[in-house]
XYZ file of C-alpha atoms in Angstrom:
213
model
C 103.154 -53.511 28.485
C 100.829 -50.722 27.357
C 98.031 -53.275 27.002
C 98.137 -54.228 30.677
C 94.919 -53.317 32.560
C 95.263 -53.183 36.310
C 92.462 -55.158 37.997
C 91.672 -52.206 40.287
C 90.796 -50.056 37.272
C 88.101 -52.574 36.329
C 86.628 -52.355 39.819
C 86.609 -48.550 39.643
C 84.923 -48.607 36.230
C 82.183 -50.898 37.527
C 81.674 -48.667 40.577
C 81.459 -45.583 38.377
C 78.892 -47.331 36.191
C 76.575 -48.003 39.138
C 77.113 -44.514 40.560
C 76.073 -42.995 37.248
C 73.113 -45.339 37.013
C 71.928 -44.341 40.477
C 72.401 -40.643 39.660
C 70.325 -40.918 36.512
C 67.551 -42.748 38.310
C 67.298 -40.359 41.232
C 67.901 -37.009 39.554
C 66.552 -36.999 36.002
C 64.271 -39.593 34.436
C 63.898 -39.840 30.658
C 61.816 -42.734 29.351
C 61.295 -44.282 25.925
C 58.049 -42.391 25.389
C 59.947 -39.118 25.669
C 58.701 -38.211 29.127
C 61.009 -36.224 31.387
C 60.805 -35.300 35.040
C 62.706 -32.465 36.644
C 64.918 -33.330 39.600
C 63.375 -33.082 43.053
C 64.730 -30.437 45.382
C 67.645 -31.542 47.529
C 67.561 -32.213 51.243
C 69.281 -29.399 53.136
C 68.154 -26.637 50.766
C 65.661 -23.863 51.415
C 62.157 -24.747 50.241
C 60.989 -22.181 47.647
C 58.249 -19.927 48.947
C 54.944 -19.813 47.092
C 51.421 -18.478 47.429
C 48.361 -20.514 46.376
C 44.610 -20.473 47.130
C 43.077 -23.128 49.346
C 39.711 -24.901 49.024
C 37.961 -21.790 50.408
C 39.774 -19.345 48.143
C 42.007 -18.069 50.950
C 45.646 -17.489 50.027
C 48.424 -19.423 51.751
C 52.180 -18.886 51.540
C 54.725 -21.438 52.672
C 56.361 -18.676 54.706
C 53.139 -18.407 56.736
C 54.132 -21.687 58.373
C 57.573 -20.699 59.619
C 57.999 -22.057 63.124
C 56.100 -25.229 62.239
C 57.092 -28.367 60.400
C 55.318 -28.830 57.073
C 54.449 -32.008 55.220
C 54.026 -30.790 51.648
C 52.635 -33.386 49.270
C 51.841 -33.229 45.579
C 49.191 -35.489 44.075
C 47.638 -35.919 40.607
C 43.865 -35.441 40.976
C 40.999 -35.046 43.420
C 38.487 -37.891 43.781
C 40.649 -40.548 42.111
C 41.189 -43.809 43.981
C 44.870 -43.386 44.868
C 44.611 -39.715 45.774
C 41.512 -40.348 47.891
C 43.279 -43.147 49.765
C 46.302 -40.933 50.403
C 44.243 -37.930 51.508
C 42.022 -39.958 53.832
C 45.075 -41.582 55.420
C 46.621 -38.153 56.001
C 43.283 -37.121 57.510
C 43.170 -40.083 59.885
C 46.719 -39.430 61.064
C 46.382 -35.648 61.141
C 45.944 -35.374 64.948
C 49.292 -37.152 65.328
C 50.918 -34.804 62.813
C 49.620 -31.820 64.765
C 50.738 -33.319 68.061
C 54.225 -33.603 66.585
C 54.145 -29.930 65.557
C 53.469 -30.315 61.821
C 50.828 -29.229 59.343
C 49.918 -31.051 56.139
C 49.495 -29.206 52.830
C 48.242 -31.056 49.750
C 48.837 -29.543 46.307
C 47.360 -30.488 42.931
C 46.353 -28.741 39.716
C 42.651 -29.086 40.589
C 40.513 -25.982 40.965
C 39.475 -24.384 44.238
C 35.922 -25.683 43.694
C 37.200 -29.230 43.106
C 39.258 -29.065 46.297
C 36.188 -27.907 48.237
C 34.136 -30.874 47.024
C 37.027 -33.225 47.834
C 37.408 -31.780 51.331
C 33.690 -31.928 52.112
C 33.084 -35.410 50.719
C 35.848 -36.981 52.806
C 35.943 -34.625 55.798
C 39.596 -33.735 55.256
C 41.000 -31.742 58.205
C 44.025 -30.255 56.441
C 44.616 -27.648 53.746
C 44.391 -28.356 50.015
C 46.058 -25.865 47.666
C 45.193 -25.236 44.029
C 48.011 -24.912 41.459
C 46.218 -24.951 38.068
C 49.216 -23.583 36.183
C 51.428 -26.231 37.864
C 54.164 -23.684 38.586
C 54.705 -24.809 42.182
C 54.398 -28.454 41.153
C 57.160 -27.864 38.606
C 59.327 -25.874 41.028
C 59.308 -28.829 43.437
C 60.252 -31.372 40.781
C 56.848 -33.080 40.783
C 55.960 -32.295 37.161
C 56.393 -34.855 34.403
C 56.171 -33.633 30.816
C 55.633 -36.003 27.915
C 54.190 -36.342 24.438
C 51.037 -38.278 23.589
C 50.708 -40.572 20.560
C 48.902 -37.735 18.816
C 51.918 -35.485 19.366
C 50.346 -33.323 22.049
C 52.276 -32.264 25.133
C 51.073 -33.894 28.366
C 51.794 -32.560 31.845
C 51.100 -34.665 34.902
C 51.907 -34.586 38.567
C 54.189 -37.208 40.071
C 53.091 -38.155 43.578
C 55.843 -36.583 45.710
C 56.228 -35.493 49.337
C 58.564 -33.176 51.261
C 59.160 -32.695 54.949
C 60.170 -29.098 55.731
C 61.442 -27.935 59.115
C 60.533 -24.863 61.171
C 63.096 -22.724 59.320
C 61.901 -23.727 55.876
C 64.689 -26.224 55.171
C 63.885 -29.460 53.348
C 64.765 -32.404 55.597
C 63.191 -35.240 53.590
C 62.196 -35.598 49.934
C 60.389 -38.584 48.420
C 59.376 -38.967 44.768
C 56.979 -41.446 43.157
C 55.599 -42.459 46.545
C 52.923 -45.105 47.159
C 49.613 -43.426 47.926
C 48.459 -45.752 50.702
C 51.869 -45.932 52.435
C 52.998 -42.308 52.185
C 51.089 -40.759 55.140
C 52.443 -43.309 57.626
C 55.891 -42.994 56.034
C 55.866 -39.226 56.580
C 54.594 -39.500 60.153
C 57.390 -41.945 60.955
C 59.939 -39.562 59.425
C 58.499 -36.676 61.397
C 58.652 -38.566 64.692
C 62.255 -39.569 64.048
C 63.158 -35.883 63.871
C 61.048 -34.820 66.838
C 62.767 -34.537 70.235
C 59.590 -35.947 71.762
C 58.880 -38.282 68.876
C 59.257 -41.425 70.954
C 56.635 -40.188 73.403
C 53.953 -38.919 71.009
C 50.835 -41.009 71.561
C 52.679 -43.315 73.964
C 51.440 -43.775 77.548
C 53.901 -43.001 80.312
C 55.005 -46.115 82.131
C 56.875 -45.953 85.437
C 59.929 -48.186 85.337
C 61.425 -49.248 88.672
C 65.143 -48.832 89.062
C 67.860 -49.167 91.647
C 70.930 -47.089 92.231
C 74.292 -48.832 92.403
C 76.392 -47.318 95.148
């Protein structure tokens, strides 16, 4: 009969439904208040180069860090509770990041002067980059654009983090991360990829052994 529906087709349809749902959640988000977020960059692709000023006004390009791993994180605003917690946690763990061969770069739309105050107040040991026009933030899929109740366009940064290898290839990408958990999350990811990751910060213990002849 033409009306017969094979049970396997129902299973496939359900699977396709969940695949599409997962795709929509992870690639493009459109909410009821008409906010949209561009897709994050994919793991395995070349990280786009950029040049931005740091908290001292010195210019930094991503390509300057070739040969080192880079933890590149985007955050909404200096001095706010969540961003302060995240930055201070990165600062506390920074010696371990360096020991594992990585640098940390924080990017927000704040001004150079704001970054300087943020760095000095909390003694941050890593580089903060200023992206007031949000071009780099947008290029890395960390920009969310929406409309306010008054009809004005709003642009805000979604807390997002990338791990980039020595050749500039993205090896990890995390969007909408938790501020307090993200630094430890990124250090764990870094150590998993490091050939000496299991030994970083770990004392050497001599283990006795015998040889079976």
